[in-house]
PDB file of C-alpha atoms in Angstrom:
ATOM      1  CA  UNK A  28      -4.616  22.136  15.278  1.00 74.00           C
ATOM      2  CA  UNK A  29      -2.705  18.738  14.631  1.00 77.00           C
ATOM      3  CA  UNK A  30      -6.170  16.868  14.919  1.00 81.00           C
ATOM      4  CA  UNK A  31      -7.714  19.316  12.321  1.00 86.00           C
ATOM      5  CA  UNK A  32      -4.246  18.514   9.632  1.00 87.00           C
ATOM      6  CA  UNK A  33      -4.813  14.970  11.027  1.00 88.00           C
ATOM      7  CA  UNK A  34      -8.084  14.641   9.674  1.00 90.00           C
ATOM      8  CA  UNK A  35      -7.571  17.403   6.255  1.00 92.00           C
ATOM      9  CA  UNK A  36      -5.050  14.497   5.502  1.00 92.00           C
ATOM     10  CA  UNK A  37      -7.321  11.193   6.155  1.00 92.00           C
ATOM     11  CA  UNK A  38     -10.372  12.937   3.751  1.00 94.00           C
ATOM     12  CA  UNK A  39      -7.625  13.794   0.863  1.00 95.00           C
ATOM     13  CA  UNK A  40      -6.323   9.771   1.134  1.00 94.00           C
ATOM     14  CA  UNK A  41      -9.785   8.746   1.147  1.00 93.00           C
ATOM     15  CA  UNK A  42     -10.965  10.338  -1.694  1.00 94.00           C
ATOM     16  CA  UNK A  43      -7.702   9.757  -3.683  1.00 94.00           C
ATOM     17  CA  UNK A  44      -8.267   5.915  -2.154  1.00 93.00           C
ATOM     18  CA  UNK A  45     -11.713   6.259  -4.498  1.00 92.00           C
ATOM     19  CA  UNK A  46     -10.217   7.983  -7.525  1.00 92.00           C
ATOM     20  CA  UNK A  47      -7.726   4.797  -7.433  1.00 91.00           C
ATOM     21  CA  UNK A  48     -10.437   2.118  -7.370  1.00 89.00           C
ATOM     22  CA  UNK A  49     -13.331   3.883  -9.518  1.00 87.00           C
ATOM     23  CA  UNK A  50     -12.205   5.737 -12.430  1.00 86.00           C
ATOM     24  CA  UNK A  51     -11.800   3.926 -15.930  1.00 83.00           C
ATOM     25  CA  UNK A  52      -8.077   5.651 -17.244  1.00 86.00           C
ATOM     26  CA  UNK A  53      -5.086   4.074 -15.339  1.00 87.00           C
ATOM     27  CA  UNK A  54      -3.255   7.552 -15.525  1.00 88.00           C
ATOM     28  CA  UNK A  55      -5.849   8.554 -13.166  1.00 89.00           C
ATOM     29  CA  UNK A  56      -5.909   6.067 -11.291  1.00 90.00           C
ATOM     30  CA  UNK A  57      -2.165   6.070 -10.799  1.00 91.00           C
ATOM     31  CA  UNK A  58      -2.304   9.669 -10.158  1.00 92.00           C
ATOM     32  CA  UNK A  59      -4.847   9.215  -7.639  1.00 93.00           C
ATOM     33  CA  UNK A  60      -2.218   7.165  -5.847  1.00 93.00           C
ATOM     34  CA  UNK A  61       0.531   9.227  -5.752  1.00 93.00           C
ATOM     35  CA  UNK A  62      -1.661  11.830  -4.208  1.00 94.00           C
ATOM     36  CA  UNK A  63      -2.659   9.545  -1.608  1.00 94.00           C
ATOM     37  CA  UNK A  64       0.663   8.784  -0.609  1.00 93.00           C
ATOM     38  CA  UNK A  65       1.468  12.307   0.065  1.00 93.00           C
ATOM     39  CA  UNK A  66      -1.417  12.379   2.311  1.00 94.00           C
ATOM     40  CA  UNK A  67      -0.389   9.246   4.326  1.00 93.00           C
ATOM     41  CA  UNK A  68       3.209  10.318   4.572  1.00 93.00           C
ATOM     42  CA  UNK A  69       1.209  13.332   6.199  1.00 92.00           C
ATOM     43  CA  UNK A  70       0.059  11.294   8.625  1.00 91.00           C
ATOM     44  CA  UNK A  71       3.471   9.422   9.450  1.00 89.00           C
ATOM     45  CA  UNK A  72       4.556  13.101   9.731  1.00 88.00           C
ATOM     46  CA  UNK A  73       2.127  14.150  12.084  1.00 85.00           C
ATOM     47  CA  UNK A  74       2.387  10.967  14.242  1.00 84.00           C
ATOM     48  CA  UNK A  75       6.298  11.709  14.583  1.00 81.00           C
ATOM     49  CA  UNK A  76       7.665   9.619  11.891  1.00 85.00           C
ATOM     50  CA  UNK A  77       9.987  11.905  10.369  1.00 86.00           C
ATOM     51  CA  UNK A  78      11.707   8.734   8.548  1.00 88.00           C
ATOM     52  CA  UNK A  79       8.999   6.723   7.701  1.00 90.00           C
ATOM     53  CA  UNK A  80       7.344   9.992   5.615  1.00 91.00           C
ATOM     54  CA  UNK A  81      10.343  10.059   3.921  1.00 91.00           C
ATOM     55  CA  UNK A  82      11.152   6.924   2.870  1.00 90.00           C
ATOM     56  CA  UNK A  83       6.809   7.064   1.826  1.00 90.00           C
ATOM     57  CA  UNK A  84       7.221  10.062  -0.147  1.00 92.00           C
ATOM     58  CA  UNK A  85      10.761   8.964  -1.941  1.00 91.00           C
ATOM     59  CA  UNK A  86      10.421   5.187  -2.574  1.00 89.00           C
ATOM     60  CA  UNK A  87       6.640   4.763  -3.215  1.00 87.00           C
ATOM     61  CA  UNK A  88       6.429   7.987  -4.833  1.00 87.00           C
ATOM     62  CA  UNK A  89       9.311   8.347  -6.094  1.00 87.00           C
ATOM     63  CA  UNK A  90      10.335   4.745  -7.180  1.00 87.00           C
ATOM     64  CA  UNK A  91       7.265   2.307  -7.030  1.00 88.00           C
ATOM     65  CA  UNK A  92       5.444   4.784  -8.849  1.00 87.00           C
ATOM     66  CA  UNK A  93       6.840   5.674 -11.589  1.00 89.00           C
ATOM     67  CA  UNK A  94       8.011   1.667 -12.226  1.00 89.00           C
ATOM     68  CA  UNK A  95       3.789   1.690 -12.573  1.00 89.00           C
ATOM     69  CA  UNK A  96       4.032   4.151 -14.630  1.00 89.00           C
ATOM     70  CA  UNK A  97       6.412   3.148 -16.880  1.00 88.00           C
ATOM     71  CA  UNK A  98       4.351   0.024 -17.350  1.00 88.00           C
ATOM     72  CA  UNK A  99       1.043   1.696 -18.064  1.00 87.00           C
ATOM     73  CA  UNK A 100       3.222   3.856 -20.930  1.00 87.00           C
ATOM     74  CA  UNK A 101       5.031   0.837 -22.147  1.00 85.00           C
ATOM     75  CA  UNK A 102       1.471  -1.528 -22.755  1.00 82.00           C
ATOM     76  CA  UNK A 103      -0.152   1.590 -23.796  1.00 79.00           C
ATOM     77  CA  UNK A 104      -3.307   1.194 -21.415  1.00 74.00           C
ATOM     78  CA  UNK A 105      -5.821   3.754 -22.847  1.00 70.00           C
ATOM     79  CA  UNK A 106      -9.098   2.962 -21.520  1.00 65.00           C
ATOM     80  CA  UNK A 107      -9.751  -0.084 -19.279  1.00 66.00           C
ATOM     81  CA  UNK A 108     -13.321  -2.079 -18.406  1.00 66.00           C
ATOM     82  CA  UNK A 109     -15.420   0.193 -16.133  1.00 65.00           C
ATOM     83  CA  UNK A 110     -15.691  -0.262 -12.210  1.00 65.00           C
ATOM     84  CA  UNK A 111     -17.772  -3.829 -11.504  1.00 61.00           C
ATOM     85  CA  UNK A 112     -18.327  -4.414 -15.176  1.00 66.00           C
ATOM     86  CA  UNK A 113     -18.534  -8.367 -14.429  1.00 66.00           C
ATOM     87  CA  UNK A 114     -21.438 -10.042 -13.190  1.00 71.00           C
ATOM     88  CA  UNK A 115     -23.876  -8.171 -11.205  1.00 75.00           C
ATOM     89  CA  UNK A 116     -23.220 -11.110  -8.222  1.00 78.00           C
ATOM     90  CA  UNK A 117     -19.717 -10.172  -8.102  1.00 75.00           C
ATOM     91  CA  UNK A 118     -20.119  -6.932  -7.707  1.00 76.00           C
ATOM     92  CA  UNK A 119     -22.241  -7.458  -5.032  1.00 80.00           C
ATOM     93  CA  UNK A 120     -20.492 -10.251  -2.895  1.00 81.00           C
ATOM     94  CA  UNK A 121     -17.174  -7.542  -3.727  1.00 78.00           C
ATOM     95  CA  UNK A 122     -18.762  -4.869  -2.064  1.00 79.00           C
ATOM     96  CA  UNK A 123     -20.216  -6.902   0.615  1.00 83.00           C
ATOM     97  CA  UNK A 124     -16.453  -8.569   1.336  1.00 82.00           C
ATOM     98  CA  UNK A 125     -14.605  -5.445   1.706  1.00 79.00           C
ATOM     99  CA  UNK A 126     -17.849  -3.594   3.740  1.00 81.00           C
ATOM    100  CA  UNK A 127     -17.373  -6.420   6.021  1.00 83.00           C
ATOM    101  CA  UNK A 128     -13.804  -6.206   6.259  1.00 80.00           C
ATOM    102  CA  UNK A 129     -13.797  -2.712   6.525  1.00 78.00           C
ATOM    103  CA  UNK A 130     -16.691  -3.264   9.330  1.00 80.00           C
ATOM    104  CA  UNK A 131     -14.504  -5.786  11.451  1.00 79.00           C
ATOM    105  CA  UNK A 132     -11.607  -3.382  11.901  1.00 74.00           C
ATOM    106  CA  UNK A 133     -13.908  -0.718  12.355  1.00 74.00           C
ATOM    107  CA  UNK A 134     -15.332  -2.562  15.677  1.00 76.00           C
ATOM    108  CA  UNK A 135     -12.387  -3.671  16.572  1.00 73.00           C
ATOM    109  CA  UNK A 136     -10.881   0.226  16.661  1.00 67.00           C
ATOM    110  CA  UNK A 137     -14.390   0.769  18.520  1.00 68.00           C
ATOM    111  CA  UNK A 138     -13.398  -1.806  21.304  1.00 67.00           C
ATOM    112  CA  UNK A 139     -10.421  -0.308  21.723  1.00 63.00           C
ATOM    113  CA  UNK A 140     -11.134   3.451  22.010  1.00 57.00           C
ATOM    114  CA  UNK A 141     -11.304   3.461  25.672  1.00 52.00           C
ATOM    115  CA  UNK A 142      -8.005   1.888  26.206  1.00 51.00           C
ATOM    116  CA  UNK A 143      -6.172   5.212  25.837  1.00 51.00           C
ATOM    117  CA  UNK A 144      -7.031   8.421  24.901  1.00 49.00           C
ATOM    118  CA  UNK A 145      -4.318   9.049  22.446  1.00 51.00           C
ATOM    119  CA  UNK A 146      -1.131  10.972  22.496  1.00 51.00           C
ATOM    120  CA  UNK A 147       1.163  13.932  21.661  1.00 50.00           C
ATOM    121  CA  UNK A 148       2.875  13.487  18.495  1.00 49.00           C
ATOM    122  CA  UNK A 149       6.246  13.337  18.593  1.00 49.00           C
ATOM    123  CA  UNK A 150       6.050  12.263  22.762  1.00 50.00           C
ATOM    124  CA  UNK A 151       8.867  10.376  22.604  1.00 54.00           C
ATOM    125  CA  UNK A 152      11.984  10.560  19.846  1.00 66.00           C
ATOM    126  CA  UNK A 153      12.071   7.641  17.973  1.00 70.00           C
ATOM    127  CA  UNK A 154      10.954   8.905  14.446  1.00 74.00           C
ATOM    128  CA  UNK A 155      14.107   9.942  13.490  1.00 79.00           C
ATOM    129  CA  UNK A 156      16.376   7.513  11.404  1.00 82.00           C
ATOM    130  CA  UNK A 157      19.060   7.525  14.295  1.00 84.00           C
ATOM    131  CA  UNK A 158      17.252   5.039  16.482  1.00 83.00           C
ATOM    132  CA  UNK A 159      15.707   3.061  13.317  1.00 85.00           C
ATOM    133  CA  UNK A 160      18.998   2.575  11.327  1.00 86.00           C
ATOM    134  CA  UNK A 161      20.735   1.471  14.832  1.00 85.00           C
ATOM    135  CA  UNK A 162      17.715  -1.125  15.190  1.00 85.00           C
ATOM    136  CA  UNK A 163      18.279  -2.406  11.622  1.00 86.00           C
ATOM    137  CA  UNK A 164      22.251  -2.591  12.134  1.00 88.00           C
ATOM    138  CA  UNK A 165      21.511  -4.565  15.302  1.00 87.00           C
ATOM    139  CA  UNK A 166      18.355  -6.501  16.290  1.00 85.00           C
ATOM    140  CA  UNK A 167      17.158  -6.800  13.030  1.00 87.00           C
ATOM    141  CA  UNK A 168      20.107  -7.158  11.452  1.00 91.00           C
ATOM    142  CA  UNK A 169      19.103 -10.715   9.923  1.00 91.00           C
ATOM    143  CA  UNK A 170      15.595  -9.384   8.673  1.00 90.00           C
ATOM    144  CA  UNK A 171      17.635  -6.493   6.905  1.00 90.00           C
ATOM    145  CA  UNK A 172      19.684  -8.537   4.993  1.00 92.00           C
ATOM    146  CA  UNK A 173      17.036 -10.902   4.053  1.00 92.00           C
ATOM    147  CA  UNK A 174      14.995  -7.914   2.827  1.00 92.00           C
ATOM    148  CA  UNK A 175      18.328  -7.415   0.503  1.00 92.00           C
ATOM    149  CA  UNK A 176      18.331 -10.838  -0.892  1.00 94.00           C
ATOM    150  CA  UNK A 177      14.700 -10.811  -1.518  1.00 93.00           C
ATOM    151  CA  UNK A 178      15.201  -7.550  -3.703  1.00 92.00           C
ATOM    152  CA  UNK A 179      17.903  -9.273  -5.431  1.00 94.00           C
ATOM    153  CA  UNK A 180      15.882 -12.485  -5.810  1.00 94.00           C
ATOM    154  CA  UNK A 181      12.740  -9.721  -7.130  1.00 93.00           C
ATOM    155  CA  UNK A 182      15.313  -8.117  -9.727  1.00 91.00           C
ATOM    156  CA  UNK A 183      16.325 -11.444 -11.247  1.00 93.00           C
ATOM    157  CA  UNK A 184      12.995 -12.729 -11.819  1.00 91.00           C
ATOM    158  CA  UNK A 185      11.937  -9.734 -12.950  1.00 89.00           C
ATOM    159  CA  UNK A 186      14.504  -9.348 -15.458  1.00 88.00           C
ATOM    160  CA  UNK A 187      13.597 -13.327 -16.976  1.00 89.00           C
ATOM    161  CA  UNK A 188      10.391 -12.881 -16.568  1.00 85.00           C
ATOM    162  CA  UNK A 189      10.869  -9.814 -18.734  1.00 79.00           C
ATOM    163  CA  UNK A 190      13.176 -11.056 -21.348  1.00 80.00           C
ATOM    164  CA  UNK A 191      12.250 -11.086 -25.158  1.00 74.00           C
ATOM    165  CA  UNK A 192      11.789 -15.592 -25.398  1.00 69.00           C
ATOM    166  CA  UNK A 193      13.699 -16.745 -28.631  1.00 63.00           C
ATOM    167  CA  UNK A 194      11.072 -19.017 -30.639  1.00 55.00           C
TER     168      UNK A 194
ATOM    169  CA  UNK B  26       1.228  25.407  20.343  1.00 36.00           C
ATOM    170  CA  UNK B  27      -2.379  23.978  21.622  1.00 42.00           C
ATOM    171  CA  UNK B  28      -0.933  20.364  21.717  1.00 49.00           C
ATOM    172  CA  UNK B  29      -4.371  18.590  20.636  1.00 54.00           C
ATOM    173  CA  UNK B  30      -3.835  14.730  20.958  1.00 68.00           C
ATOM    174  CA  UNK B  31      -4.750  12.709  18.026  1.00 75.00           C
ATOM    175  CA  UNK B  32      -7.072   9.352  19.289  1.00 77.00           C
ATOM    176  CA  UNK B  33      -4.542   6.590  17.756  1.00 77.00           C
ATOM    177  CA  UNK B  34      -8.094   4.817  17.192  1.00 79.00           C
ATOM    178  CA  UNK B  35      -8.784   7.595  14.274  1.00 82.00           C
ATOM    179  CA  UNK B  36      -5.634   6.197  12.939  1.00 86.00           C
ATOM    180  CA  UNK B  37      -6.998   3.006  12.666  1.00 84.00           C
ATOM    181  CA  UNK B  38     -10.430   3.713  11.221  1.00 85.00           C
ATOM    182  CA  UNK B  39      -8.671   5.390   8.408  1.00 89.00           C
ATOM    183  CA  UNK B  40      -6.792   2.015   8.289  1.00 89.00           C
ATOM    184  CA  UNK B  41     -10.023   0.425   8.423  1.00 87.00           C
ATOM    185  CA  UNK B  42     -11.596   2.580   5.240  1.00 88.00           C
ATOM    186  CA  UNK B  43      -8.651   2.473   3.230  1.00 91.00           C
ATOM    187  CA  UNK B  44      -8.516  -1.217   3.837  1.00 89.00           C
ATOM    188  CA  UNK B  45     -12.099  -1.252   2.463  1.00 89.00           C
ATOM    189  CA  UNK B  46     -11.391   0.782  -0.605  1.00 90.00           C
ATOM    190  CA  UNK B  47      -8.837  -1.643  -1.210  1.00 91.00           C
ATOM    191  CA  UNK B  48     -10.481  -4.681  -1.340  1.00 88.00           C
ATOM    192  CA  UNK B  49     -13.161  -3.058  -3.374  1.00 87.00           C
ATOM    193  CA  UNK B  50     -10.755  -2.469  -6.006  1.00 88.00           C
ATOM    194  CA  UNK B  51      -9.195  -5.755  -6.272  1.00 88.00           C
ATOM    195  CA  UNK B  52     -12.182  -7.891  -6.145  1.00 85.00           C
ATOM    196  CA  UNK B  53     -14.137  -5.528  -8.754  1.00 85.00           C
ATOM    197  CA  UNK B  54     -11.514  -4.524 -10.992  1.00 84.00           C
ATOM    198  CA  UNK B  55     -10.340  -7.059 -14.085  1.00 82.00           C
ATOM    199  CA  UNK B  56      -7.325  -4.704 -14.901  1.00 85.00           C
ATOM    200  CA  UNK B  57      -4.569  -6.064 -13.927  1.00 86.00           C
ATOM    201  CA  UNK B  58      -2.661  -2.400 -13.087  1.00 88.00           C
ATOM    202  CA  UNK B  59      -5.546  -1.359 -11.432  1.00 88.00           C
ATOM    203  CA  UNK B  60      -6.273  -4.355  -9.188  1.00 89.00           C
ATOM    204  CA  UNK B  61      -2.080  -3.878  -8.380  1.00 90.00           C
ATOM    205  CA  UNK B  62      -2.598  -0.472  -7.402  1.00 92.00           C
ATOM    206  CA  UNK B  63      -5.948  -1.306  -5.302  1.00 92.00           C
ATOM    207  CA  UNK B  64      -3.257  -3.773  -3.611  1.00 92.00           C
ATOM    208  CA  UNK B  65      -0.896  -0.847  -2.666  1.00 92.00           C
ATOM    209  CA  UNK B  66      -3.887   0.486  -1.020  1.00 93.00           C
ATOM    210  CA  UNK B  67      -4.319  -1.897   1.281  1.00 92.00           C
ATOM    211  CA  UNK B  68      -0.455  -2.401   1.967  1.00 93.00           C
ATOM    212  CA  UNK B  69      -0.556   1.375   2.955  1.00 93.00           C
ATOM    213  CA  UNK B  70      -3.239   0.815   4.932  1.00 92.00           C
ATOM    214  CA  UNK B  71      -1.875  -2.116   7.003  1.00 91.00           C
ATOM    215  CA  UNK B  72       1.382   0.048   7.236  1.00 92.00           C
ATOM    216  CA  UNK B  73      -1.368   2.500   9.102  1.00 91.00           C
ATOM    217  CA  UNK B  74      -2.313   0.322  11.579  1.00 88.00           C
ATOM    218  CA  UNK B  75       1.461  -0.335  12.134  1.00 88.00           C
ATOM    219  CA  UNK B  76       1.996   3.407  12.544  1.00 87.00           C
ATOM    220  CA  UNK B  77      -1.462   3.490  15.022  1.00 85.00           C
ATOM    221  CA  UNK B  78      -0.038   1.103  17.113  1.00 82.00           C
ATOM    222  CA  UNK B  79       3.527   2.224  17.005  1.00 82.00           C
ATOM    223  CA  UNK B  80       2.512   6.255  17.728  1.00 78.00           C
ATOM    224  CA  UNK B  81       0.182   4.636  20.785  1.00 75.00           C
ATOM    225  CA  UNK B  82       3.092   2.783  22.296  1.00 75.00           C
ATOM    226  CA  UNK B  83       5.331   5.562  21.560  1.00 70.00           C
ATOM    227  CA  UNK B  84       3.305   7.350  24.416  1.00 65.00           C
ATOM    228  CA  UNK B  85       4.838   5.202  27.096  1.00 66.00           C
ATOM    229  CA  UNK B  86       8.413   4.601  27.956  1.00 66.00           C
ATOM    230  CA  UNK B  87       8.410   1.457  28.614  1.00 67.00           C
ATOM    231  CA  UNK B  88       6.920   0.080  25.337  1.00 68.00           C
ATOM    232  CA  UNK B  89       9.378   2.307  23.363  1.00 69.00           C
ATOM    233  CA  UNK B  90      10.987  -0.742  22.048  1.00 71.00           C
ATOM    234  CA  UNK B  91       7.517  -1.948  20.666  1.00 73.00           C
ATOM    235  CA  UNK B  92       7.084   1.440  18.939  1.00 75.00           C
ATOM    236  CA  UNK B  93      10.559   1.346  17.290  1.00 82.00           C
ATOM    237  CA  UNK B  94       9.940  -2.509  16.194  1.00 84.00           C
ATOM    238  CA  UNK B  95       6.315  -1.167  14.552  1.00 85.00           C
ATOM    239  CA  UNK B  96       8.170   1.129  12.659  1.00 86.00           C
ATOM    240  CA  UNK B  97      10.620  -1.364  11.521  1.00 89.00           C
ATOM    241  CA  UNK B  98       7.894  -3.437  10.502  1.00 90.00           C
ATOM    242  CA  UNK B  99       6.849  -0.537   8.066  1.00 91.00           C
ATOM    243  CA  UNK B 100      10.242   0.185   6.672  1.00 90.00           C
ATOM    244  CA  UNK B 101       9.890  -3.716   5.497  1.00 92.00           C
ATOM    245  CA  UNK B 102       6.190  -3.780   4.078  1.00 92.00           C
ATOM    246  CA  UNK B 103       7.788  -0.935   2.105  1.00 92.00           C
ATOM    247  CA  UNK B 104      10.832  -2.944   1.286  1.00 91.00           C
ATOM    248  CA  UNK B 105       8.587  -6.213  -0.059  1.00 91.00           C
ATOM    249  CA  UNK B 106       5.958  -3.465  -1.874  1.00 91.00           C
ATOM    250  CA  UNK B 107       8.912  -2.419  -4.141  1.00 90.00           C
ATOM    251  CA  UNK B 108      10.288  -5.881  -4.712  1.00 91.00           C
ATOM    252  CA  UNK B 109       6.290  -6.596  -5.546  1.00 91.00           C
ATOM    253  CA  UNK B 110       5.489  -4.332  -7.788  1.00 90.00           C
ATOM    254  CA  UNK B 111       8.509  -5.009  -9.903  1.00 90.00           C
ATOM    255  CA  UNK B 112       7.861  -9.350 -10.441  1.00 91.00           C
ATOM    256  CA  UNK B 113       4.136  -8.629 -10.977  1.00 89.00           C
ATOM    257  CA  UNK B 114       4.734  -5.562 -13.438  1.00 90.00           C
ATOM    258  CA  UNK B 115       6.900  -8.128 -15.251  1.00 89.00           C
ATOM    259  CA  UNK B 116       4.295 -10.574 -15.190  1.00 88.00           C
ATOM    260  CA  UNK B 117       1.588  -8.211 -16.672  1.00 87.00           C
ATOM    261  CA  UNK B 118       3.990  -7.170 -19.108  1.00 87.00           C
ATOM    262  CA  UNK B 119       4.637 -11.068 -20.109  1.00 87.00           C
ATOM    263  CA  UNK B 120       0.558 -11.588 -19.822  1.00 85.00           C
ATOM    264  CA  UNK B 121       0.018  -8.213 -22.243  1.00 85.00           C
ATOM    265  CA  UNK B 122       2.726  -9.709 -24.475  1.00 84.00           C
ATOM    266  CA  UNK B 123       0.893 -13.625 -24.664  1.00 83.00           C
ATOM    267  CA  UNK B 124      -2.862 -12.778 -25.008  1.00 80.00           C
ATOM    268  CA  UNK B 125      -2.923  -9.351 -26.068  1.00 79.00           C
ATOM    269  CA  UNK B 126      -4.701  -8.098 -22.617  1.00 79.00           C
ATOM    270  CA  UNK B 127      -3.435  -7.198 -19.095  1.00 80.00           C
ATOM    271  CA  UNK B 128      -7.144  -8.551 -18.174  1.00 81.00           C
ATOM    272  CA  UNK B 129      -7.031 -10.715 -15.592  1.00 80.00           C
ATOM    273  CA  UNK B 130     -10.234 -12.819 -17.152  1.00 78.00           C
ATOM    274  CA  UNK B 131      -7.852 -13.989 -20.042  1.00 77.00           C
ATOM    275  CA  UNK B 132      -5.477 -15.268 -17.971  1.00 77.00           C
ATOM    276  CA  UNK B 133      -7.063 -18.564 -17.726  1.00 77.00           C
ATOM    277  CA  UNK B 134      -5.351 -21.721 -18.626  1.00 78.00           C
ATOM    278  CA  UNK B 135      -5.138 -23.215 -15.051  1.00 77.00           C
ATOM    279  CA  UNK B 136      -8.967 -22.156 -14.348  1.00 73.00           C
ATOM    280  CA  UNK B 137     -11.116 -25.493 -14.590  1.00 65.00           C
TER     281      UNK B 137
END
């Protein structure tokens, strides 16, 4: 039953993964997206991380997204150059790069399937944002409040790199 | 409930084809939104093999810790994503507003 929502949920991020890359309209594309982020907080769900599907569906979703969004609205992106329009070489060293890529980690999951079989989601409670927000309050404390200065740092550059220039 | 367990490897392979798709998209697009969002791909997909790893250390008590620290480790790609996508949005925007294009061909001054 989980295995069979497990795998419902890859196939929809897949395909969304390939309405991202291949279609010409950046609406799409960006729709695409937000579809397959539903499916991978799915997954997080299913492998027991209640938090981490949240913060997926609410932050990428909700906030990454629709800063894209804006963007695409703002420029007024209509209809973009078509999927491997450039040379024909770079289309195919691109698709031999990320085959290859996508090759490697597949052997290297291959190696590593008879290490362990697997395990029952949710075996052990650590999903939940009780045991994450005490690990960021404590051990990671100094990674947590980097990750706040480099948002602050990201807003300020952000906000010159967006300003009107005076000629 | 018939408790199937989930292979954490199947995880990973997803990892491994989203990872893929990714790349695809960012060395074959020239748009500059669309080779951005090809790059969320492949964070999402890295934060996948986080989750693999974390859910197959979860299975064990004594490698709890490791499973809590993968998840932390997720909670910060997400954190970097966000502060990502808002400099290079502003960039594109400044590109769009120099040359007229968020192509990523035209952006070519330091190119020799």
């Amino acid at each position: 039953m989980v295995s069979i929502v497990f795998l419902v949920a890859a196939a929809i991020a897949v395909i969304s993964a390939l309405f991202v890359v291949v279609p010409r309209n950046p609406t799409t594309n960006l729709l695409s997206l937000v579809v397959m982020f539903f499916a991978m907080a799915a997954i997080f769900a299913i492998l027991g991380m209640d938090f981490l599907a949240a913060i997926q569906i609410i932050v990428y979703s909700g906030a990454i997204l629709v800063l894209f969004l804006f963007v695409i609205m703002l420029l007024n992106i209509r209809r973009v150059e078509a999927f491997g329009s450039g040379r024909p070489i770079q289309a195919l060293l691109g698709t031999l790069v990320a085959a290859g890529i996508g090759g490697i980690v597949l052997v290297i999951a291959g190696l590593l399937l008879p290490v362990a079989g697997g395990v029952l989601p949710g075996a052990v409670d650590l999903g939940t944002a009780i045991p994450i927000g005490r690990a960021l309050m404590s051990t990671h404390l100094f990674a947590f409040e980097f990750i706040t200065l480099l948002l602050v740092a990201a807003i300020v550059g952000a906000f010159y790199l967006g300003k009107r220039e005076e000629e | 409930m018939d408790a199937v367990a989930i292979p954490y490897t199947w995880v990973l392979a997803l990892s491994a084809v989203l990872f893929a798709i990714g790349t695809m998209g960012v060395l074959l697009r020239r748009n500059g939104i669309a080779i951005f969002l090809s790059l969320e791909i492949m964070l999402n997909s890295a934060n996948l093999a986080f989750a693999a790893f974390a859910f197959r250390f979860a299975s064990d008590h004594a490698t709890a810790a490791a499973a809590l620290d993968g998840q932390l480790f997720i909670f910060f790609v997400i954190a970097v994503a966000a502060a990502e996508a808002a400099v290079g949005l502003a960039l594109f925007i400044l590109l769009q507003r120099r040359k007229g294009s968020i192509d990523v061909d035209r952006a070519n001054i330091l190119r020799w």
